[in-house]
PDB file of C-alpha atoms in Angstrom:
ATOM      1  CA  MET C1316     -30.086   6.681  10.193  1.00  0.00           C
ATOM      2  CA  LYS C1317     -27.944   7.302  13.461  1.00  0.00           C
ATOM      3  CA  ASN C1318     -26.690   3.832  13.884  1.00  0.00           C
ATOM      4  CA  PHE C1319     -25.429   3.485  10.054  1.00  0.00           C
ATOM      5  CA  LEU C1320     -23.940   7.845  10.690  1.00  0.00           C
ATOM      6  CA  ASP C1321     -22.361   5.929  14.603  1.00  0.00           C
ATOM      7  CA  CYS C1322     -19.867   3.102  11.791  1.00  0.00           C
ATOM      8  CA  VAL C1323     -19.297   5.462   9.437  1.00  0.00           C
ATOM      9  CA  TYR C1324     -17.765   8.013  11.967  1.00  0.00           C
ATOM     10  CA  ARG C1325     -15.719   4.611  14.117  1.00  0.00           C
ATOM     11  CA  ILE C1326     -14.504   4.168   9.764  1.00  0.00           C
ATOM     12  CA  PHE C1327     -13.981   6.936  10.395  1.00  0.00           C
ATOM     13  CA  ARG C1328     -11.762   6.881  13.135  1.00  0.00           C
ATOM     14  CA  LYS C1329      -9.541   4.459  12.561  1.00  0.00           C
ATOM     15  CA  ILE C1330      -8.405   6.189   9.149  1.00  0.00           C
ATOM     16  CA  ALA C1331      -6.984   8.336  10.718  1.00  0.00           C
ATOM     17  CA  THR C1332      -5.379   6.479  13.247  1.00  0.00           C
ATOM     18  CA  ILE C1333      -3.408   5.614  10.801  1.00  0.00           C
ATOM     19  CA  GLY C1334       0.164   7.229  10.913  1.00  0.00           C
ATOM     20  CA  SER C1335       1.001   9.017   7.820  1.00  0.00           C
ATOM     21  CA  ASP C1336       3.806   7.127   6.702  1.00  0.00           C
ATOM     22  CA  LYS C1337       1.337   4.307   5.566  1.00  0.00           C
ATOM     23  CA  TYR C1338      -0.864   6.581   3.381  1.00  0.00           C
ATOM     24  CA  LEU C1339       2.854   7.373   1.566  1.00  0.00           C
ATOM     25  CA  HIS C1340       3.529   3.990   0.896  1.00  0.00           C
ATOM     26  CA  LEU C1341       0.292   2.897   0.248  1.00  0.00           C
ATOM     27  CA  ILE C1342       0.584   5.607  -2.638  1.00  0.00           C
ATOM     28  CA  ALA C1343       3.888   4.777  -3.656  1.00  0.00           C
ATOM     29  CA  GLY C1344       3.208   0.801  -4.618  1.00  0.00           C
ATOM     30  CA  LEU C1345       0.054   1.440  -6.239  1.00  0.00           C
ATOM     31  CA  ILE C1346       2.568   4.282  -8.487  1.00  0.00           C
ATOM     32  CA  VAL C1347       5.036   1.201  -8.522  1.00  0.00           C
ATOM     33  CA  ALA C1348       2.317  -1.083  -9.844  1.00  0.00           C
ATOM     34  CA  PHE C1349       0.897   0.576 -12.566  1.00  0.00           C
ATOM     35  CA  VAL C1350       3.321   2.662 -14.144  1.00  0.00           C
ATOM     36  CA  LEU C1351       4.294  -1.328 -14.095  1.00  0.00           C
ATOM     37  CA  GLY C1352       1.605  -2.362 -14.726  1.00  0.00           C
ATOM     38  CA  ARG C1353       1.411  -0.780 -17.464  1.00  0.00           C
ATOM     39  CA  LEU C1354       5.025  -1.244 -18.517  1.00  0.00           C
ATOM     40  CA  LEU C1355       4.197  -5.054 -18.656  1.00  0.00           C
ATOM     41  CA  ALA C1356       0.764  -4.681 -20.190  1.00  0.00           C
ATOM     42  CA  ASN C1357       1.507  -6.741 -23.583  1.00  0.00           C
ATOM     43  CA  VAL C1358       2.217 -10.080 -21.257  1.00  0.00           C
ATOM     44  CA  GLU C1359      -0.559 -12.333 -20.143  1.00  0.00           C
ATOM     45  CA  ALA C1360       0.240 -12.358 -15.841  1.00  0.00           C
ATOM     46  CA  TRP C1361       1.094  -8.687 -15.942  1.00  0.00           C
ATOM     47  CA  ALA C1362      -0.289  -8.602 -12.246  1.00  0.00           C
ATOM     48  CA  PHE C1363       2.057 -10.523 -10.711  1.00  0.00           C
ATOM     49  CA  PRO C1364       5.289  -9.120 -12.060  1.00  0.00           C
ATOM     50  CA  ALA C1365       3.871  -5.833 -11.104  1.00  0.00           C
ATOM     51  CA  ILE C1366       2.964  -7.344  -7.205  1.00  0.00           C
ATOM     52  CA  THR C1367       6.000  -8.741  -7.604  1.00  0.00           C
ATOM     53  CA  GLY C1368       7.666  -5.975  -7.319  1.00  0.00           C
ATOM     54  CA  VAL C1369       6.427  -3.878  -5.522  1.00  0.00           C
ATOM     55  CA  LEU C1370       6.930  -6.278  -2.926  1.00  0.00           C
ATOM     56  CA  LEU C1371      10.331  -6.650  -3.437  1.00  0.00           C
ATOM     57  CA  LEU C1372      10.811  -2.824  -3.461  1.00  0.00           C
ATOM     58  CA  MET C1373       8.855  -1.956  -0.406  1.00  0.00           C
ATOM     59  CA  VAL C1374      10.891  -5.436   1.709  1.00  0.00           C
ATOM     60  CA  ALA C1375      14.068  -3.603   0.114  1.00  0.00           C
ATOM     61  CA  LYS C1376      13.122  -0.033   2.115  1.00  0.00           C
ATOM     62  CA  GLU C1377      12.463  -1.898   5.230  1.00  0.00           C
ATOM     63  CA  CYS C1378      15.971  -3.626   4.870  1.00  0.00           C
ATOM     64  CA  VAL C1379      17.480  -0.235   4.594  1.00  0.00           C
ATOM     65  CA  ASP C1380      15.906   1.231   6.821  1.00  0.00           C
ATOM     66  CA  TYR C1381      16.415  -1.354   9.284  1.00  0.00           C
ATOM     67  CA  TYR C1382      20.329  -2.571   9.145  1.00  0.00           C
ATOM     68  CA  LEU C1383      21.570   1.335   7.558  1.00  0.00           C
ATOM     69  CA  ARG C1384      19.703   4.018   8.934  1.00  0.00           C
ATOM     70  CA  ASP C1385      18.361   1.564  12.638  1.00  0.00           C
ATOM     71  CA  GLU C1386      14.461   2.012  12.630  1.00  0.00           C
ATOM     72  CA  GLN C1387      12.340  -0.684  12.967  1.00  0.00           C
ATOM     73  CA  PHE C1388      11.390  -2.978  10.447  1.00  0.00           C
ATOM     74  CA  ASP C1389       7.270  -2.340   9.821  1.00  0.00           C
ATOM     75  CA  LEU C1390       5.389  -5.513   8.131  1.00  0.00           C
ATOM     76  CA  LYS C1391       2.649  -2.757   8.305  1.00  0.00           C
ATOM     77  CA  ASP C1392       5.035  -0.999   5.260  1.00  0.00           C
ATOM     78  CA  VAL C1393       4.981  -3.633   3.347  1.00  0.00           C
ATOM     79  CA  ALA C1394       1.499  -3.911   3.538  1.00  0.00           C
ATOM     80  CA  ALA C1395       0.620  -0.380   3.303  1.00  0.00           C
ATOM     81  CA  GLY C1396       2.699  -0.974  -0.336  1.00  0.00           C
ATOM     82  CA  LEU C1397       0.494  -4.146  -0.783  1.00  0.00           C
ATOM     83  CA  VAL C1398      -3.111  -2.691  -0.904  1.00  0.00           C
ATOM     84  CA  GLY C1399      -1.660   0.230  -3.185  1.00  0.00           C
ATOM     85  CA  ALA C1400      -0.804  -2.396  -5.866  1.00  0.00           C
ATOM     86  CA  VAL C1401      -3.628  -4.132  -5.357  1.00  0.00           C
ATOM     87  CA  VAL C1402      -5.842  -0.082  -5.854  1.00  0.00           C
ATOM     88  CA  GLY C1403      -2.926   0.661  -8.978  1.00  0.00           C
ATOM     89  CA  VAL C1404      -3.510  -3.339 -10.804  1.00  0.00           C
ATOM     90  CA  ILE C1405      -6.614  -2.782 -10.476  1.00  0.00           C
ATOM     91  CA  LEU C1406      -6.229   0.264 -12.118  1.00  0.00           C
ATOM     92  CA  CYS C1407      -4.851  -0.287 -14.546  1.00  0.00           C
ATOM     93  CA  LEU C1408      -7.496  -2.855 -15.455  1.00  0.00           C
ATOM     94  CA  LEU C1409      -9.796   0.000 -16.106  1.00  0.00           C
TER      95      LEU C1409
END
């Protein structure tokens, strides 16, 4: 039991080190993918455009940050948005 609790605490410690910005990207990707999934529900392969739309949106946002706001292009933000997109697509399937 102690080993299990140690494993759980290690997982939560790793999650706590993730920056809050990544959570915002995850939530934004989830919402956009869910909305696109519902809008494209009548299309046979609706999941691909939903995830592609989130990918394009996240890359565009990072390009704006890099070129206009002089911030770093963060691929982890894009990845967090894509994780949210996958969760959004799964929620559309339910």
